[in-house]
Amino acid sequence: MPLNDLADRLKVFPDRQALGETAAEEIAHRLRLILAEQHHARMIFAAAPSQTETLAALTRQPDIDWNRVTAFHMDEYLELQPEAPERFGNWLRTALFDQLPFAAVHYIDTTGAETPQASADRYAKLLLEDPIDIICLGIGMNGHLAFNDPPVADFTDPQAVKPVSLDQACREQQVADGCFPALADVPTTAITVTIPTLMSAAHLFCMVPGALKANAVRATVKEPLTIRWPSTILRTHPSCTIYTDVHAAALLDQDVRTAP
């Protein structure tokens, strides 16, 4: 796979708010261009505190016909009650999906009677009906994309969506982010969109603020392509922009840390 220099598409901001405002403006601009050329757009969203400022700013963007946009999310826990606020679908419903008049929102169902694999297969069928135009995502502390942690990440995964076991580093991040009070409360299994599905989207917008992500940002930009850091695969995508703040970019060379 050819590797692009993500440093050329890395934007560093003084704080999370500035990051979110600019990312939202650029996502909205791309979405308007897509809707000017085609009748409908399809987007996938990450659910995480790292996305909060961007999604809030996106709901304020003008002149977008959200009635022509179908939304998906990229992962969901398997061990939480349907009403649990920690569920990613519920988090996105509050932060975004109930704020805008989407044409449709498709949730990963992990609460019904079907098996995790059957639920993953059903969601994969929805995702694969048409191309994905835009994905708004983040990067985990261990470099995960969605819930593709290093032990389960596969750059050539034959599945579009799959059940996974969560790496301890990933689960610890959920506590560090304030999503759960203790590690014992964090589920150990989930369903995730796989890396090839993420990479198949036309445009990736990756928001990664905070000092806890500094090593992951460094690895994404500097490490060789490796599943030990799944986010390094982003360097093979022709249209991927990473938005960080000064804290997340702290381990990068000064010449890379050029503010937009």
Tab-separated table of C-alpha atoms in Angstrom:
chain	number	residue	atom	x	y	z
A	1	MET	CA	0.000	0.000	0.000
A	2	PRO	CA	1.397	3.433	-0.853
A	3	LEU	CA	1.945	5.604	2.218
A	4	ASN	CA	0.979	9.258	2.166
A	5	ASP	CA	2.581	11.792	4.472
A	6	LEU	CA	-0.234	12.568	6.891
A	7	ALA	CA	1.834	15.426	8.272
A	8	ASP	CA	0.757	17.344	5.168
A	9	ARG	CA	-2.856	16.823	6.191
A	10	LEU	CA	-2.468	17.277	9.935
A	11	LYS	CA	-4.014	20.424	11.412
A	12	VAL	CA	-3.066	21.530	14.913
A	13	PHE	CA	-5.239	23.937	16.902
A	14	PRO	CA	-4.768	25.777	20.181
A	15	ASP	CA	-7.728	24.061	21.850
A	16	ARG	CA	-10.569	21.591	21.354
A	17	GLN	CA	-13.129	24.265	20.533
A	18	ALA	CA	-11.107	25.703	17.674
A	19	LEU	CA	-10.464	22.176	16.436
A	20	GLY	CA	-14.165	21.328	16.473
A	21	GLU	CA	-15.277	24.523	14.763
A	22	THR	CA	-12.840	24.159	11.872
A	23	ALA	CA	-13.413	20.432	11.453
A	24	ALA	CA	-17.171	20.980	11.344
A	25	GLU	CA	-16.817	23.749	8.768
A	26	GLU	CA	-14.705	21.527	6.533
A	27	ILE	CA	-16.992	18.513	6.947
A	28	ALA	CA	-19.976	20.710	6.083
A	29	HIS	CA	-18.193	22.120	3.035
A	30	ARG	CA	-17.438	18.633	1.737
A	31	LEU	CA	-20.996	17.499	2.413
A	32	ARG	CA	-22.436	20.434	0.476
A	33	LEU	CA	-20.206	19.562	-2.493
A	34	ILE	CA	-21.361	15.950	-2.374
A	35	LEU	CA	-25.044	16.903	-2.181
A	36	ALA	CA	-24.568	19.275	-5.114
A	37	GLU	CA	-23.391	16.337	-7.230
A	38	GLN	CA	-25.645	13.507	-6.023
A	39	HIS	CA	-29.089	13.142	-4.573
A	40	HIS	CA	-28.104	11.474	-1.316
A	41	ALA	CA	-25.123	11.177	1.030
A	42	ARG	CA	-24.158	8.491	3.535
A	43	MET	CA	-22.095	9.198	6.651
A	44	ILE	CA	-20.649	7.203	9.551
A	45	PHE	CA	-20.026	8.850	12.927
A	46	ALA	CA	-17.847	7.909	15.884
A	47	ALA	CA	-19.242	8.258	19.391
A	48	ALA	CA	-16.640	9.550	21.847
A	49	PRO	CA	-15.833	12.633	23.928
A	50	SER	CA	-13.189	13.490	21.317
A	51	GLN	CA	-16.017	14.188	18.868
A	52	THR	CA	-18.113	16.424	21.116
A	53	GLU	CA	-16.987	19.848	19.905
A	54	THR	CA	-17.042	18.845	16.250
A	55	LEU	CA	-20.517	17.345	16.350
A	56	ALA	CA	-21.915	20.313	18.280
A	57	ALA	CA	-20.462	22.692	15.694
A	58	LEU	CA	-21.721	20.504	12.841
A	59	THR	CA	-25.317	20.877	14.053
A	60	ARG	CA	-24.925	24.653	13.610
A	61	GLN	CA	-23.637	24.553	10.042
A	62	PRO	CA	-25.981	26.303	7.590
A	63	ASP	CA	-27.283	25.308	4.165
A	64	ILE	CA	-27.142	21.523	4.513
A	65	ASP	CA	-30.135	19.451	3.441
A	66	TRP	CA	-29.896	16.803	6.143
A	67	ASN	CA	-33.062	15.224	4.746
A	68	ARG	CA	-30.783	13.806	2.042
A	69	VAL	CA	-28.257	12.292	4.460
A	70	THR	CA	-28.346	8.779	5.937
A	71	ALA	CA	-26.354	8.246	9.132
A	72	PHE	CA	-24.621	5.233	10.653
A	73	HIS	CA	-22.397	4.771	13.677
A	74	MET	CA	-19.256	2.695	13.791
A	75	ASP	CA	-19.410	0.527	16.907
A	76	GLU	CA	-21.536	-0.573	19.842
A	77	TYR	CA	-21.094	-2.421	23.125
A	78	LEU	CA	-22.638	-5.862	23.551
A	79	GLU	CA	-23.138	-5.920	27.324
A	80	LEU	CA	-25.189	-2.826	28.157
A	81	GLN	CA	-28.898	-2.364	28.690
A	82	PRO	CA	-30.802	-0.694	25.820
A	83	GLU	CA	-31.310	2.537	27.769
A	84	ALA	CA	-27.703	2.823	29.022
A	85	PRO	CA	-26.342	6.305	28.227
A	86	GLU	CA	-22.902	4.778	27.607
A	87	ARG	CA	-24.225	2.983	24.543
A	88	PHE	CA	-22.778	4.701	21.488
A	89	GLY	CA	-26.088	4.818	19.668
A	90	ASN	CA	-27.690	6.578	22.635
A	91	TRP	CA	-24.752	8.985	22.936
A	92	LEU	CA	-24.994	9.922	19.271
A	93	ARG	CA	-28.762	10.201	19.453
A	94	THR	CA	-28.378	12.906	22.077
A	95	ALA	CA	-25.334	14.628	20.567
A	96	LEU	CA	-26.342	14.550	16.907
A	97	PHE	CA	-29.056	12.302	15.551
A	98	ASP	CA	-31.937	13.982	17.401
A	99	GLN	CA	-30.550	17.420	16.572
A	100	LEU	CA	-30.825	17.170	12.776
A	101	PRO	CA	-33.503	15.894	10.343
A	102	PHE	CA	-31.576	12.976	8.847
A	103	ALA	CA	-33.271	10.958	6.127
A	104	ALA	CA	-32.525	7.848	8.174
A	105	VAL	CA	-30.361	6.771	11.102
A	106	HIS	CA	-29.286	3.139	11.303
A	107	TYR	CA	-28.306	1.834	14.734
A	108	ILE	CA	-26.270	-1.270	15.523
A	109	ASP	CA	-28.719	-3.453	17.436
A	110	THR	CA	-27.037	-5.398	20.227
A	111	THR	CA	-30.121	-5.678	22.425
A	112	GLY	CA	-32.300	-8.143	20.495
A	113	ALA	CA	-32.509	-11.891	20.348
A	114	GLU	CA	-30.159	-12.357	17.404
A	115	THR	CA	-26.541	-13.400	17.875
A	116	PRO	CA	-23.747	-10.802	17.719
A	117	GLN	CA	-22.650	-12.191	14.360
A	118	ALA	CA	-26.190	-11.973	12.966
A	119	SER	CA	-26.442	-8.371	14.182
A	120	ALA	CA	-23.085	-7.558	12.581
A	121	ASP	CA	-24.128	-9.182	9.309
A	122	ARG	CA	-27.384	-7.246	9.233
A	123	TYR	CA	-25.592	-3.945	9.780
A	124	ALA	CA	-23.004	-4.829	7.159
A	125	LYS	CA	-25.781	-5.368	4.619
A	126	LEU	CA	-27.087	-1.847	5.284
A	127	LEU	CA	-23.626	-0.316	5.032
A	128	LEU	CA	-22.804	-2.083	1.787
A	129	GLU	CA	-25.975	-1.058	-0.041
A	130	ASP	CA	-24.214	2.067	-1.361
A	131	PRO	CA	-20.816	3.766	-0.958
A	132	ILE	CA	-20.027	5.738	2.180
A	133	ASP	CA	-19.238	9.371	1.416
A	134	ILE	CA	-17.920	10.743	4.721
A	135	ILE	CA	-16.725	9.269	8.001
A	136	CYS	CA	-16.167	11.349	11.134
A	137	LEU	CA	-13.865	9.357	13.379
A	138	GLY	CA	-11.218	9.495	16.086
A	139	ILE	CA	-8.146	7.524	17.103
A	140	GLY	CA	-7.884	5.527	20.327
A	141	MET	CA	-5.016	5.708	22.777
A	142	ASN	CA	-3.812	2.351	21.432
A	143	GLY	CA	-4.323	3.506	17.842
A	144	HIS	CA	-7.669	1.791	17.412
A	145	LEU	CA	-10.099	2.888	14.726
A	146	ALA	CA	-13.675	2.216	15.814
A	147	PHE	CA	-13.183	-0.890	18.009
A	148	ASN	CA	-10.443	-2.361	15.843
A	149	ASP	CA	-7.892	-2.723	18.647
A	150	PRO	CA	-4.405	-4.052	17.820
A	151	PRO	CA	-5.260	-7.675	18.777
A	152	VAL	CA	-8.237	-7.799	16.361
A	153	ALA	CA	-7.349	-5.168	13.740
A	154	ASP	CA	-7.043	-6.530	10.212
A	155	PHE	CA	-6.152	-4.288	7.289
A	156	THR	CA	-7.609	-6.858	4.863
A	157	ASP	CA	-10.526	-8.000	7.009
A	158	PRO	CA	-13.007	-10.027	4.913
A	159	GLN	CA	-15.890	-8.855	7.102
A	160	ALA	CA	-17.478	-5.415	6.863
A	161	VAL	CA	-18.742	-5.503	10.459
A	162	LYS	CA	-17.779	-7.987	13.169
A	163	PRO	CA	-18.051	-8.830	16.886
A	164	VAL	CA	-14.829	-8.227	18.815
A	165	SER	CA	-13.273	-8.540	22.246
A	166	LEU	CA	-11.945	-5.241	23.578
A	167	ASP	CA	-8.286	-4.728	24.422
A	168	GLN	CA	-7.607	-3.700	28.029
A	169	ALA	CA	-5.962	-0.476	26.839
A	170	CYS	CA	-9.129	0.352	24.966
A	171	ARG	CA	-11.270	-0.361	28.018
A	172	GLU	CA	-8.970	1.734	30.210
A	173	GLN	CA	-9.420	4.628	27.796
A	174	GLN	CA	-13.183	4.535	28.377
A	175	VAL	CA	-12.499	5.143	32.070
A	176	ALA	CA	-9.892	7.846	31.365
A	177	ASP	CA	-12.398	9.591	29.094
A	178	GLY	CA	-14.956	9.620	31.909
A	179	CYS	CA	-17.380	7.314	30.113
A	180	PHE	CA	-17.368	4.705	32.904
A	181	PRO	CA	-16.500	5.021	36.618
A	182	ALA	CA	-14.224	1.957	36.757
A	183	LEU	CA	-12.664	-0.662	34.495
A	184	ALA	CA	-15.015	-3.329	35.834
A	185	ASP	CA	-17.938	-1.335	34.454
A	186	VAL	CA	-16.597	-1.277	30.886
A	187	PRO	CA	-17.969	-4.017	28.605
A	188	THR	CA	-15.498	-6.538	27.243
A	189	THR	CA	-17.162	-7.168	23.875
A	190	ALA	CA	-18.621	-5.070	21.081
A	191	ILE	CA	-19.579	-4.941	17.413
A	192	THR	CA	-17.450	-2.775	15.142
A	193	VAL	CA	-17.227	-1.626	11.563
A	194	THR	CA	-13.955	-3.072	10.257
A	195	ILE	CA	-10.950	-1.223	8.900
A	196	PRO	CA	-11.572	-1.977	5.195
A	197	THR	CA	-15.093	-0.594	5.585
A	198	LEU	CA	-13.755	2.585	7.169
A	199	MET	CA	-11.107	2.930	4.498
A	200	SER	CA	-13.647	2.485	1.708
A	201	ALA	CA	-15.272	5.849	2.449
A	202	ALA	CA	-14.545	8.685	0.051
A	203	HIS	CA	-13.517	11.186	2.751
A	204	LEU	CA	-12.250	10.731	6.312
A	205	PHE	CA	-12.281	13.498	8.921
A	206	CYS	CA	-10.377	12.413	12.031
A	207	MET	CA	-10.671	14.471	15.229
A	208	VAL	CA	-8.081	13.647	17.917
A	209	PRO	CA	-7.778	16.163	20.792
A	210	GLY	CA	-6.175	15.802	24.205
A	211	ALA	CA	-2.893	14.860	25.829
A	212	LEU	CA	-4.016	11.245	26.288
A	213	LYS	CA	-3.855	10.849	22.502
A	214	ALA	CA	-0.348	12.296	22.030
A	215	ASN	CA	1.411	8.965	21.591
A	216	ALA	CA	-1.284	7.702	19.222
A	217	VAL	CA	-1.007	10.826	17.061
A	218	ARG	CA	2.773	10.476	16.967
A	219	ALA	CA	2.518	6.815	15.989
A	220	THR	CA	-0.109	7.505	13.339
A	221	VAL	CA	2.131	10.009	11.600
A	222	LYS	CA	5.559	8.461	12.226
A	223	GLU	CA	5.354	4.684	12.708
A	224	PRO	CA	5.564	2.176	9.841
A	225	LEU	CA	2.297	0.690	8.632
A	226	THR	CA	1.462	-1.864	11.321
A	227	ILE	CA	-1.530	-3.401	13.077
A	228	ARG	CA	0.290	-2.640	16.329
A	229	TRP	CA	-0.948	0.879	15.588
A	230	PRO	CA	-4.103	0.387	13.486
A	231	SER	CA	-4.375	4.141	12.843
A	232	THR	CA	-1.262	4.009	10.653
A	233	ILE	CA	-3.566	2.688	7.901
A	234	LEU	CA	-4.954	6.228	7.595
A	235	ARG	CA	-1.771	7.131	5.729
A	236	THR	CA	-2.944	5.004	2.794
A	237	HIS	CA	-6.200	6.940	2.351
A	238	PRO	CA	-6.251	9.594	-0.398
A	239	SER	CA	-8.602	11.943	1.474
A	240	CYS	CA	-7.962	11.865	5.209
A	241	THR	CA	-7.477	14.956	7.374
A	242	ILE	CA	-6.462	14.743	11.035
A	243	TYR	CA	-7.444	17.553	13.398
A	244	THR	CA	-5.548	17.750	16.704
A	245	ASP	CA	-4.941	20.265	19.436
A	246	VAL	CA	-1.516	21.258	20.772
A	247	HIS	CA	-1.777	18.661	23.532
A	248	ALA	CA	-2.387	15.746	21.163
A	249	ALA	CA	0.408	16.997	18.883
A	250	ALA	CA	2.922	17.463	21.698
A	251	LEU	CA	5.170	14.560	20.650
A	252	LEU	CA	5.423	15.577	17.013
A	253	ASP	CA	8.366	17.457	15.551
A	254	GLN	CA	7.900	21.209	15.431
A	255	ASP	CA	7.908	21.278	11.627
A	256	VAL	CA	4.956	18.870	11.627
A	257	ARG	CA	3.070	20.858	14.253
A	258	THR	CA	2.152	23.711	11.956
A	259	ALA	CA	-1.133	25.367	12.806
A	260	PRO	CA	-3.514	25.869	9.872
